[in-house]
Amino acid sequence: FLGGANLSLSATKNNDDTTQENRRQIIQRALSTIPLLALSNPSPSHAASGATNMSNQYAPEFVQQYEDFIRTDEGWQYKDVKLGQGDVSLENGDRAVFDWSGYTIGYFGRPFEAKGGPTGGAFDKDVDYFRTVIGSGTVVPGLEKGLMSMKPGGVRQVIVPYGPLTYPPNDLEHAKIGPKPTTFSGQRALNFVLENPRVDRTLLFNVKLVRIDKANGKGGFTRG
């Protein structure tokens, strides 16, 4: 049911209702597997006709609309599942420590990173959290923008359209721009979508901001 013609976003009219229903079910099931989040299911609509045209790949109408998400002027969308607390905010040079999962929400909600929290050793429970220095250009721009207005402990869903806000096409190993999927299968699932202009390459990131490490002005950080 995940293979063959049923995966096409340009399904025939006779199969349209079934395809749309299957799509909703897959996305809903994918989102519900994240123990960190109590998520509701976005309600995607079909991508605009002509979406396979490469000249339209950045056009706003190519990106699916999710009614329960707030859409920014830059094109990325977000929904707060849980608001964080505290007076500390992220600024350029600070280090964001976060947990995350990722889904190809524009293509049947397939996970490219799915985990339920830290799996580190007994003495460092956050060893597997992702870290990025704000403004360093080492994380997907749309995700970094989504992190900027979060507080520690907050949980947010961030929808990133294909284009300048997502993973760059010249870094398929995701060595320069993260977050990088931690498994080969996850990386393969992500790259399959990123390299396929015939599908909606919109991505969903579920992110929990664990803490903010403030820059100390000496090249290091003060743990938050």
Short mmCIF file of C-alpha atoms in Angstrom, two decimals:
data_model
loop_
_atom_site.label_atom_id
_atom_site.label_comp_id
_atom_site.label_asym_id
_atom_site.label_seq_id
_atom_site.Cartn_x
_atom_site.Cartn_y
_atom_site.Cartn_z
CA PHE A 1 0.00 0.00 0.00
CA LEU A 2 3.10 2.18 0.12
CA GLY A 3 4.33 1.03 -3.27
CA GLY A 4 3.49 1.37 -6.92
CA ALA A 5 0.97 3.71 -8.43
CA ASN A 6 -0.76 4.49 -5.11
CA LEU A 7 2.26 6.61 -4.12
CA SER A 8 1.72 9.06 -6.97
CA LEU A 9 0.42 12.48 -5.99
CA SER A 10 -1.17 12.65 -9.44
CA ALA A 11 -3.51 9.69 -8.93
CA THR A 12 -6.39 9.27 -11.34
CA LYS A 13 -9.78 10.68 -10.50
CA ASN A 14 -11.21 7.22 -9.77
CA ASN A 15 -8.60 6.57 -7.09
CA ASP A 16 -8.42 10.11 -5.72
CA ASP A 17 -10.61 9.59 -2.64
CA THR A 18 -8.80 6.40 -1.64
CA THR A 19 -5.39 7.94 -2.20
CA GLN A 20 -6.28 11.01 -0.15
CA GLU A 21 -7.62 8.89 2.71
CA ASN A 22 -4.57 6.62 2.73
CA ARG A 23 -2.36 9.67 2.75
CA ARG A 24 -4.06 11.14 5.80
CA GLN A 25 -3.86 7.83 7.63
CA ILE A 26 -0.14 7.42 6.93
CA ILE A 27 0.72 10.94 8.07
CA GLN A 28 -1.42 10.58 11.17
CA ARG A 29 0.18 7.26 12.09
CA ALA A 30 3.68 8.65 11.51
CA LEU A 31 3.11 11.65 13.75
CA SER A 32 1.55 9.57 16.51
CA THR A 33 4.72 7.48 16.90
CA ILE A 34 6.65 10.31 18.59
CA PRO A 35 6.45 9.82 22.37
CA LEU A 36 7.63 13.40 22.91
CA LEU A 37 4.60 14.93 21.27
CA ALA A 38 0.84 14.79 21.55
CA LEU A 39 0.19 15.75 17.95
CA SER A 40 -2.87 16.40 15.88
CA ASN A 41 -2.99 15.45 12.21
CA PRO A 42 -2.44 18.23 9.67
CA SER A 43 -5.03 18.33 6.91
CA PRO A 44 -3.07 18.52 3.65
CA SER A 45 -4.68 19.46 0.39
CA HIS A 46 -3.51 18.41 -3.04
CA ALA A 47 -0.54 20.21 -4.54
CA ALA A 48 -1.47 22.56 -7.32
CA SER A 49 -1.70 21.19 -10.82
CA GLY A 50 1.49 21.51 -12.82
CA ALA A 51 3.63 20.85 -9.76
CA THR A 52 5.96 18.66 -11.76
CA ASN A 53 7.12 21.70 -13.71
CA MET A 54 10.64 22.41 -12.45
CA SER A 55 10.12 26.15 -12.96
CA ASN A 56 7.29 26.01 -10.38
CA GLN A 57 9.13 24.04 -7.73
CA TYR A 58 9.54 27.07 -5.43
CA ALA A 59 6.10 28.52 -6.11
CA PRO A 60 3.93 28.97 -2.99
CA GLU A 61 1.02 27.09 -4.56
CA PHE A 62 3.24 24.01 -4.89
CA VAL A 63 3.51 23.76 -1.11
CA GLN A 64 0.57 22.13 0.58
CA GLN A 65 -1.51 24.14 3.01
CA TYR A 66 -2.09 23.05 6.61
CA GLU A 67 -4.96 24.96 8.15
CA ASP A 68 -3.89 24.47 11.78
CA PHE A 69 -0.37 25.81 11.16
CA ILE A 70 0.76 29.43 11.18
CA ARG A 71 2.36 30.36 7.88
CA THR A 72 5.16 32.92 7.96
CA ASP A 73 5.91 35.47 5.26
CA GLU A 74 9.05 33.48 4.42
CA GLY A 75 6.99 30.39 3.58
CA TRP A 76 7.73 28.05 6.49
CA GLN A 77 4.91 27.07 8.81
CA TYR A 78 4.74 26.11 12.47
CA LYS A 79 2.46 24.92 15.23
CA ASP A 80 3.32 24.97 18.92
CA VAL A 81 2.43 21.72 20.65
CA LYS A 82 3.84 22.84 23.99
CA LEU A 83 5.11 26.28 24.94
CA GLY A 84 8.48 26.51 26.66
CA GLN A 85 9.21 28.52 29.75
CA GLY A 86 11.74 31.04 31.00
CA ASP A 87 13.14 34.39 29.97
CA VAL A 88 16.09 33.06 27.96
CA SER A 89 15.84 33.49 24.19
CA LEU A 90 18.07 32.33 21.36
CA GLU A 91 20.37 34.88 19.76
CA ASN A 92 23.08 34.64 17.13
CA GLY A 93 26.08 32.83 18.58
CA ASP A 94 24.05 30.86 21.14
CA ARG A 95 23.92 27.08 21.00
CA ALA A 96 20.55 25.39 20.67
CA VAL A 97 20.32 21.85 22.06
CA PHE A 98 17.29 20.00 20.76
CA ASP A 99 15.71 16.66 20.07
CA TRP A 100 14.06 16.13 16.72
CA SER A 101 12.30 13.87 14.29
CA GLY A 102 11.61 14.39 10.61
CA TYR A 103 9.00 13.32 8.06
CA THR A 104 8.49 13.75 4.33
CA ILE A 105 5.03 15.12 5.06
CA GLY A 106 4.51 16.09 1.42
CA TYR A 107 5.10 12.49 0.38
CA PHE A 108 3.00 10.17 2.53
CA GLY A 109 4.55 11.13 5.85
CA ARG A 110 7.53 8.79 5.68
CA PRO A 111 9.93 9.19 8.59
CA PHE A 112 13.57 9.98 7.90
CA GLU A 113 14.34 10.44 11.59
CA ALA A 114 12.14 9.04 14.33
CA LYS A 115 13.16 8.71 17.92
CA GLY A 116 11.53 9.17 21.27
CA GLY A 117 14.20 11.01 23.22
CA PRO A 118 17.75 10.72 24.52
CA THR A 119 19.49 7.36 24.40
CA GLY A 120 22.85 8.39 25.80
CA GLY A 121 24.93 6.87 28.57
CA ALA A 122 24.08 6.92 32.25
CA PHE A 123 26.25 9.97 32.94
CA ASP A 124 25.24 12.11 29.98
CA LYS A 125 21.60 11.65 29.13
CA ASP A 126 21.63 14.28 26.38
CA VAL A 127 24.58 12.88 24.44
CA ASP A 128 22.36 12.17 21.43
CA TYR A 129 20.68 15.56 21.26
CA PHE A 130 21.47 17.69 18.24
CA ARG A 131 23.38 20.92 18.77
CA THR A 132 23.71 23.91 16.48
CA VAL A 133 25.14 27.38 16.92
CA ILE A 134 22.60 29.93 15.76
CA GLY A 135 23.84 31.83 12.74
CA SER A 136 26.53 29.28 11.88
CA GLY A 137 24.69 27.99 8.81
CA THR A 138 24.95 24.37 9.93
CA VAL A 139 21.25 23.59 10.20
CA VAL A 140 18.32 23.72 7.77
CA PRO A 141 17.43 27.44 7.56
CA GLY A 142 13.70 26.86 7.99
CA LEU A 143 14.30 24.81 11.12
CA GLU A 144 16.68 27.40 12.57
CA LYS A 145 14.06 30.08 12.04
CA GLY A 146 11.56 27.85 13.82
CA LEU A 147 13.89 27.46 16.79
CA MET A 148 14.55 31.18 17.20
CA SER A 149 11.26 32.04 18.90
CA MET A 150 11.13 28.94 21.12
CA LYS A 151 11.77 28.72 24.85
CA PRO A 152 13.47 25.78 26.61
CA GLY A 153 11.09 22.87 27.05
CA GLY A 154 8.96 23.94 24.12
CA VAL A 155 7.77 21.51 21.46
CA ARG A 156 7.02 22.74 17.96
CA GLN A 157 6.20 21.33 14.56
CA VAL A 158 7.92 23.13 11.70
CA ILE A 159 6.94 22.64 8.06
CA VAL A 160 9.72 23.52 5.61
CA PRO A 161 9.05 23.83 1.86
CA TYR A 162 11.54 22.75 -0.75
CA GLY A 163 13.93 25.50 -1.78
CA PRO A 164 16.30 27.83 0.08
CA LEU A 165 14.86 26.94 3.49
CA THR A 166 15.54 23.21 3.30
CA TYR A 167 18.52 20.91 2.80
CA PRO A 168 20.82 22.07 -0.04
CA PRO A 169 20.98 19.87 -3.15
CA ASN A 170 24.80 19.77 -3.13
CA ASP A 171 25.10 18.14 0.31
CA LEU A 172 23.31 14.80 0.03
CA GLU A 173 25.49 13.35 2.79
CA HIS A 174 24.13 16.13 5.04
CA ALA A 175 27.62 16.65 6.42
CA LYS A 176 27.48 20.44 6.18
CA ILE A 177 23.83 21.22 6.83
CA GLY A 178 21.93 19.20 9.42
CA PRO A 179 20.27 17.75 11.19
CA LYS A 180 21.51 14.57 9.58
CA PRO A 181 19.42 11.38 9.80
CA THR A 182 21.11 8.93 12.13
CA THR A 183 20.39 5.85 10.01
CA PHE A 184 21.18 4.92 6.43
CA SER A 185 17.53 4.12 5.74
CA GLY A 186 16.51 7.52 7.06
CA GLN A 187 19.02 9.29 4.86
CA ARG A 188 17.87 7.28 1.86
CA ALA A 189 14.22 8.14 2.53
CA LEU A 190 15.05 11.83 2.82
CA ASN A 191 17.21 11.93 -0.29
CA PHE A 192 14.64 10.02 -2.34
CA VAL A 193 12.24 12.91 -1.84
CA LEU A 194 14.79 15.73 -2.10
CA GLU A 195 16.02 14.41 -5.45
CA ASN A 196 12.56 13.76 -6.91
CA PRO A 197 10.99 16.83 -8.59
CA ARG A 198 7.81 14.88 -9.31
CA VAL A 199 6.68 14.86 -5.68
CA ASP A 200 5.98 17.46 -3.01
CA ARG A 201 9.30 17.79 -1.17
CA THR A 202 7.84 19.54 1.86
CA LEU A 203 9.34 18.34 5.16
CA LEU A 204 8.00 18.28 8.70
CA PHE A 205 10.30 18.64 11.70
CA ASN A 206 9.11 17.86 15.21
CA VAL A 207 11.49 19.64 17.55
CA LYS A 208 11.84 19.92 21.31
CA LEU A 209 14.17 22.68 22.49
CA VAL A 210 15.99 21.08 25.41
CA ARG A 211 18.07 24.06 26.47
CA ILE A 212 19.84 27.21 25.33
CA ASP A 213 23.58 27.48 25.95
CA LYS A 214 24.46 31.17 25.88
CA ALA A 215 27.67 32.29 24.22
CA ASN A 216 30.15 33.37 26.89
CA GLY A 217 32.14 35.75 24.71
CA LYS A 218 35.28 33.60 24.99
CA GLY A 219 34.51 31.14 22.26
CA GLY A 220 32.57 28.82 24.55
CA PHE A 221 29.14 28.48 26.07
CA THR A 222 27.43 28.69 29.43
CA ARG A 223 25.24 25.65 29.81
CA GLY A 224 21.58 26.55 30.11
#
